[in-house]
Amino acid sequence: MEEPPTHRTLRANAREALRARTLPIRRADRMWGGRGDGAECSLCHAPVKPDELEFELEYILADGLAKHHVHVHCFTAWERERDNVLAQDGLHQSA
Ligand SMILES: [Zn+2]
């Protein structure tokens, strides 16, 4: 049995993803919520199982579309860490 992710682990994953720019540091252009279909979470790299909830994020980039599947709890931690980073850096999100 895997241990459920702790809050600390989620935040560590989120910070690592922010450093690595795994996801663009802005809101997704399109976003859906739903049940997992086994796709790998971009933040914790574990599959999102059918009994878990995920967000599917779509970013429109200069060179095409980028899609990410993330657990709802991973995404929540990522958003919180992102907001911290933005506040610390004094960066402003483009709307
Ligand atoms: Zn995850």
CSV table of N, CA and C and ligand atoms in Angstrom, one decimal:
chain,number,residue,atom,x,y,z
A,1,MET,N,0.8,-1.2,0.0
A,1,MET,CA,0.0,0.0,0.0
A,1,MET,C,0.9,1.3,0.0
A,2,GLU,N,0.5,2.2,-0.9
A,2,GLU,CA,1.2,3.4,-0.9
A,2,GLU,C,0.7,4.3,0.2
A,3,GLU,N,1.6,5.1,0.8
A,3,GLU,CA,1.2,6.1,1.8
A,3,GLU,C,0.4,7.2,1.1
A,4,PRO,N,-0.7,7.7,1.6
A,4,PRO,CA,-1.3,8.8,1.0
A,4,PRO,C,-0.4,10.0,1.1
A,5,PRO,N,-0.4,10.9,0.1
A,5,PRO,CA,0.6,12.0,0.1
A,5,PRO,C,0.3,13.0,1.3
A,6,THR,N,1.3,13.4,1.9
A,6,THR,CA,1.1,14.3,3.0
A,6,THR,C,1.1,15.7,2.5
A,7,HIS,N,0.6,16.6,3.3
A,7,HIS,CA,0.6,18.0,2.9
A,7,HIS,C,2.0,18.5,2.5
A,8,ARG,N,3.0,18.1,3.3
A,8,ARG,CA,4.4,18.5,3.1
A,8,ARG,C,4.9,18.0,1.7
A,9,THR,N,4.5,16.7,1.4
A,9,THR,CA,4.9,16.1,0.1
A,9,THR,C,4.3,16.9,-1.1
A,10,LEU,N,3.0,17.2,-0.9
A,10,LEU,CA,2.3,17.9,-2.0
A,10,LEU,C,3.0,19.3,-2.2
A,11,ARG,N,3.3,20.0,-1.2
A,11,ARG,CA,4.0,21.3,-1.3
A,11,ARG,C,5.4,21.1,-1.9
A,12,ALA,N,6.1,20.1,-1.5
A,12,ALA,CA,7.4,19.9,-2.1
A,12,ALA,C,7.3,19.6,-3.6
A,13,ASN,N,6.4,18.7,-4.0
A,13,ASN,CA,6.2,18.4,-5.4
A,13,ASN,C,5.8,19.7,-6.1
A,14,ALA,N,5.0,20.5,-5.5
A,14,ALA,CA,4.5,21.7,-6.2
A,14,ALA,C,5.7,22.7,-6.4
A,15,ARG,N,6.5,22.8,-5.4
A,15,ARG,CA,7.7,23.7,-5.5
A,15,ARG,C,8.6,23.3,-6.5
A,16,GLU,N,8.9,21.9,-6.5
A,16,GLU,CA,9.8,21.4,-7.5
A,16,GLU,C,9.2,21.6,-9.0
A,17,ALA,N,7.9,21.5,-9.1
A,17,ALA,CA,7.3,21.7,-10.4
A,17,ALA,C,7.4,23.2,-10.8
A,18,LEU,N,7.3,24.0,-9.9
A,18,LEU,CA,7.5,25.5,-10.2
A,18,LEU,C,8.9,25.8,-10.6
A,19,ARG,N,9.9,25.2,-9.9
A,19,ARG,CA,11.3,25.4,-10.2
A,19,ARG,C,11.6,24.9,-11.6
A,20,ALA,N,11.0,23.7,-11.9
A,20,ALA,CA,11.3,23.1,-13.2
A,20,ALA,C,10.4,23.6,-14.3
A,21,ARG,N,9.5,24.5,-13.9
A,21,ARG,CA,8.5,25.1,-14.9
A,21,ARG,C,7.8,23.9,-15.6
A,22,THR,N,7.4,22.9,-14.8
A,22,THR,CA,6.7,21.8,-15.4
A,22,THR,C,5.4,22.3,-16.0
A,23,LEU,N,4.7,23.2,-15.3
A,23,LEU,CA,3.5,23.9,-15.8
A,23,LEU,C,3.9,25.4,-16.0
A,24,PRO,N,3.3,26.0,-17.0
A,24,PRO,CA,3.5,27.4,-17.1
A,24,PRO,C,3.0,28.1,-15.9
A,25,ILE,N,3.6,29.2,-15.5
A,25,ILE,CA,3.3,29.8,-14.2
A,25,ILE,C,2.2,30.8,-14.4
A,26,ARG,N,1.1,30.3,-14.8
A,26,ARG,CA,-0.1,31.1,-15.0
A,26,ARG,C,-1.3,30.2,-15.1
A,27,ARG,N,-2.5,30.8,-15.1
A,27,ARG,CA,-3.7,29.9,-15.2
A,27,ARG,C,-3.8,29.3,-16.5
A,28,ALA,N,-4.3,28.1,-16.5
A,28,ALA,CA,-4.5,27.3,-17.8
A,28,ALA,C,-5.5,28.1,-18.7
A,29,ASP,N,-5.4,28.0,-20.0
A,29,ASP,CA,-6.3,28.6,-20.9
A,29,ASP,C,-7.6,27.9,-20.9
A,30,ARG,N,-7.6,26.5,-20.7
A,30,ARG,CA,-8.8,25.8,-20.5
A,30,ARG,C,-8.6,24.7,-19.5
A,31,MET,N,-9.6,24.4,-18.8
A,31,MET,CA,-9.5,23.5,-17.7
A,31,MET,C,-10.7,22.7,-17.5
A,32,TRP,N,-10.6,21.4,-17.3
A,32,TRP,CA,-11.7,20.6,-17.0
A,32,TRP,C,-11.5,19.8,-15.7
A,33,GLY,N,-12.5,19.4,-15.0
A,33,GLY,CA,-12.4,18.6,-13.9
A,33,GLY,C,-13.1,17.3,-14.1
A,34,GLY,N,-12.6,16.2,-13.5
A,34,GLY,CA,-13.3,14.9,-13.7
A,34,GLY,C,-12.6,13.8,-13.0
A,35,ARG,N,-13.0,12.6,-13.3
A,35,ARG,CA,-12.3,11.4,-12.7
A,35,ARG,C,-11.1,11.1,-13.5
A,36,GLY,N,-10.1,10.5,-12.9
A,36,GLY,CA,-8.9,10.1,-13.5
A,36,GLY,C,-9.1,9.0,-14.5
A,37,ASP,N,-8.2,8.9,-15.5
A,37,ASP,CA,-8.2,7.8,-16.4
A,37,ASP,C,-6.9,7.1,-16.5
A,38,GLY,N,-6.1,7.3,-15.5
A,38,GLY,CA,-4.8,6.6,-15.4
A,38,GLY,C,-3.6,7.4,-16.0
A,39,ALA,N,-3.9,8.6,-16.5
A,39,ALA,CA,-2.8,9.4,-17.0
A,39,ALA,C,-1.9,9.9,-15.8
A,40,GLU,N,-0.6,10.1,-16.1
A,40,GLU,CA,0.3,10.5,-15.1
A,40,GLU,C,0.1,11.9,-14.7
A,41,CYS,N,0.1,12.2,-13.4
A,41,CYS,CA,0.0,13.5,-12.9
A,41,CYS,C,1.3,14.2,-13.1
A,42,SER,N,1.2,15.4,-13.7
A,42,SER,CA,2.4,16.2,-14.0
A,42,SER,C,3.1,16.7,-12.8
A,43,LEU,N,2.5,16.7,-11.7
A,43,LEU,CA,3.1,17.2,-10.5
A,43,LEU,C,3.7,16.2,-9.6
A,44,CYS,N,3.0,15.1,-9.3
A,44,CYS,CA,3.5,14.0,-8.4
A,44,CYS,C,4.0,12.8,-9.2
A,45,HIS,N,3.7,12.7,-10.5
A,45,HIS,CA,4.1,11.6,-11.4
A,45,HIS,C,3.5,10.3,-11.0
A,46,ALA,N,2.4,10.3,-10.2
A,46,ALA,CA,1.7,9.1,-10.0
A,46,ALA,C,0.5,9.1,-10.9
A,47,PRO,N,0.0,7.9,-11.4
A,47,PRO,CA,-1.2,8.0,-12.2
A,47,PRO,C,-2.4,8.5,-11.4
A,48,VAL,N,-3.3,9.2,-12.1
A,48,VAL,CA,-4.6,9.6,-11.5
A,48,VAL,C,-5.5,8.5,-11.8
A,49,LYS,N,-5.9,7.8,-10.7
A,49,LYS,CA,-6.7,6.6,-10.8
A,49,LYS,C,-8.2,7.0,-11.0
A,50,PRO,N,-9.0,6.1,-11.5
A,50,PRO,CA,-10.4,6.4,-11.8
A,50,PRO,C,-11.2,6.7,-10.5
A,51,ASP,N,-10.7,6.3,-9.4
A,51,ASP,CA,-11.4,6.7,-8.1
A,51,ASP,C,-10.9,8.0,-7.5
A,52,GLU,N,-10.0,8.7,-8.3
A,52,GLU,CA,-9.5,10.0,-7.9
A,52,GLU,C,-10.0,11.1,-8.8
A,53,LEU,N,-10.0,12.3,-8.3
A,53,LEU,CA,-10.4,13.5,-9.1
A,53,LEU,C,-9.2,14.2,-9.7
A,54,GLU,N,-9.3,14.6,-10.9
A,54,GLU,CA,-8.2,15.3,-11.6
A,54,GLU,C,-8.7,16.6,-12.2
A,55,PHE,N,-7.7,17.4,-12.6
A,55,PHE,CA,-8.0,18.5,-13.5
A,55,PHE,C,-7.2,18.2,-14.7
A,56,GLU,N,-7.8,18.5,-15.9
A,56,GLU,CA,-7.1,18.4,-17.1
A,56,GLU,C,-6.8,19.9,-17.5
A,57,LEU,N,-5.6,20.3,-17.7
A,57,LEU,CA,-5.2,21.7,-17.9
A,57,LEU,C,-4.7,21.8,-19.4
A,58,GLU,N,-5.1,22.8,-20.1
A,58,GLU,CA,-4.7,23.0,-21.4
A,58,GLU,C,-4.1,24.4,-21.5
A,59,TYR,N,-2.9,24.5,-22.0
A,59,TYR,CA,-2.2,25.8,-22.2
A,59,TYR,C,-2.0,26.0,-23.7
A,60,ILE,N,-2.3,27.2,-24.2
A,60,ILE,CA,-2.1,27.5,-25.6
A,60,ILE,C,-0.7,28.2,-25.6
A,61,LEU,N,0.3,27.5,-26.2
A,61,LEU,CA,1.7,28.0,-26.2
A,61,LEU,C,2.0,28.4,-27.6
A,62,ALA,N,3.1,29.1,-27.8
A,62,ALA,CA,3.5,29.6,-29.1
A,62,ALA,C,3.7,28.5,-30.1
A,63,ASP,N,4.1,27.3,-29.6
A,63,ASP,CA,4.4,26.2,-30.5
A,63,ASP,C,3.3,25.1,-30.4
A,64,GLY,N,2.2,25.5,-29.9
A,64,GLY,CA,1.1,24.5,-29.9
A,64,GLY,C,0.4,24.4,-28.5
A,65,LEU,N,-0.3,23.3,-28.3
A,65,LEU,CA,-1.1,23.0,-27.1
A,65,LEU,C,-0.2,22.2,-26.1
A,66,ALA,N,-0.3,22.5,-24.9
A,66,ALA,CA,0.3,21.6,-23.8
A,66,ALA,C,-0.8,21.2,-22.9
A,67,LYS,N,-0.9,19.9,-22.7
A,67,LYS,CA,-2.0,19.3,-21.9
A,67,LYS,C,-1.3,18.7,-20.7
A,68,HIS,N,-1.9,18.9,-19.5
A,68,HIS,CA,-1.4,18.3,-18.3
A,68,HIS,C,-2.6,17.7,-17.5
A,69,HIS,N,-2.4,16.5,-17.0
A,69,HIS,CA,-3.3,15.9,-16.0
A,69,HIS,C,-2.7,16.1,-14.6
A,70,VAL,N,-3.5,16.6,-13.7
A,70,VAL,CA,-3.0,16.7,-12.3
A,70,VAL,C,-4.1,16.3,-11.4
A,71,HIS,N,-3.7,15.7,-10.2
A,71,HIS,CA,-4.7,15.5,-9.2
A,71,HIS,C,-5.2,16.8,-8.6
A,72,VAL,N,-6.4,16.8,-8.2
A,72,VAL,CA,-7.0,18.0,-7.7
A,72,VAL,C,-6.2,18.5,-6.5
A,73,HIS,N,-5.7,17.5,-5.6
A,73,HIS,CA,-5.0,18.0,-4.4
A,73,HIS,C,-3.6,18.5,-4.8
A,74,CYS,N,-3.0,17.9,-5.9
A,74,CYS,CA,-1.7,18.4,-6.3
A,74,CYS,C,-1.8,19.8,-6.9
A,75,PHE,N,-2.9,20.0,-7.7
A,75,PHE,CA,-3.1,21.3,-8.3
A,75,PHE,C,-3.4,22.4,-7.3
A,76,THR,N,-4.1,22.0,-6.2
A,76,THR,CA,-4.4,23.0,-5.2
A,76,THR,C,-3.1,23.4,-4.5
A,77,ALA,N,-2.2,22.5,-4.2
A,77,ALA,CA,-0.9,22.8,-3.6
A,77,ALA,C,0.0,23.6,-4.6
A,78,TRP,N,-0.1,23.3,-5.9
A,78,TRP,CA,0.7,24.0,-6.9
A,78,TRP,C,0.2,25.5,-7.0
A,79,GLU,N,-1.1,25.7,-7.0
A,79,GLU,CA,-1.6,27.0,-7.0
A,79,GLU,C,-1.2,27.9,-5.8
A,80,ARG,N,-1.2,27.2,-4.7
A,80,ARG,CA,-0.8,27.9,-3.5
A,80,ARG,C,0.6,28.3,-3.5
A,81,GLU,N,1.5,27.4,-3.9
A,81,GLU,CA,2.9,27.6,-4.0
A,81,GLU,C,3.2,28.7,-5.1
A,82,ARG,N,2.5,28.6,-6.2
A,82,ARG,CA,2.7,29.6,-7.3
A,82,ARG,C,2.4,31.0,-6.8
A,83,ASP,N,1.3,31.1,-6.0
A,83,ASP,CA,0.9,32.4,-5.5
A,83,ASP,C,2.0,32.9,-4.6
A,84,ASN,N,2.6,32.0,-3.8
A,84,ASN,CA,3.7,32.4,-2.9
A,84,ASN,C,4.9,32.9,-3.7
A,85,VAL,N,5.2,32.2,-4.8
A,85,VAL,CA,6.4,32.5,-5.6
A,85,VAL,C,6.1,33.9,-6.3
A,86,LEU,N,4.9,34.1,-6.8
A,86,LEU,CA,4.6,35.3,-7.5
A,86,LEU,C,4.6,36.5,-6.5
A,87,ALA,N,4.2,36.3,-5.3
A,87,ALA,CA,4.2,37.3,-4.3
A,87,ALA,C,5.6,37.7,-3.9
A,88,GLN,N,6.5,36.6,-3.8
A,88,GLN,CA,7.9,36.9,-3.4
A,88,GLN,C,8.6,37.6,-4.5
A,89,ASP,N,8.4,37.1,-5.7
A,89,ASP,CA,9.1,37.7,-6.8
A,89,ASP,C,8.6,39.1,-7.3
A,90,GLY,N,7.4,39.4,-6.8
A,90,GLY,CA,6.8,40.7,-7.2
A,90,GLY,C,6.4,40.6,-8.7
A,91,LEU,N,6.2,39.4,-9.2
A,91,LEU,CA,5.8,39.3,-10.5
A,91,LEU,C,4.3,39.5,-10.6
A,92,HIS,N,3.8,39.8,-11.7
A,92,HIS,CA,2.3,40.0,-11.8
A,92,HIS,C,1.9,39.0,-12.9
A,93,GLN,N,0.8,38.4,-12.7
A,93,GLN,CA,0.2,37.5,-13.7
A,93,GLN,C,-0.4,38.3,-14.8
A,94,SER,N,-0.1,37.8,-16.0
A,94,SER,CA,-0.9,38.5,-17.1
A,94,SER,C,-2.2,37.8,-17.1
A,95,ALA,N,-3.2,38.6,-17.3
A,95,ALA,CA,-4.6,38.1,-17.3
A,95,ALA,C,-5.0,37.3,-18.4
B,1,ZN,ZN,-0.5,14.3,-8.4
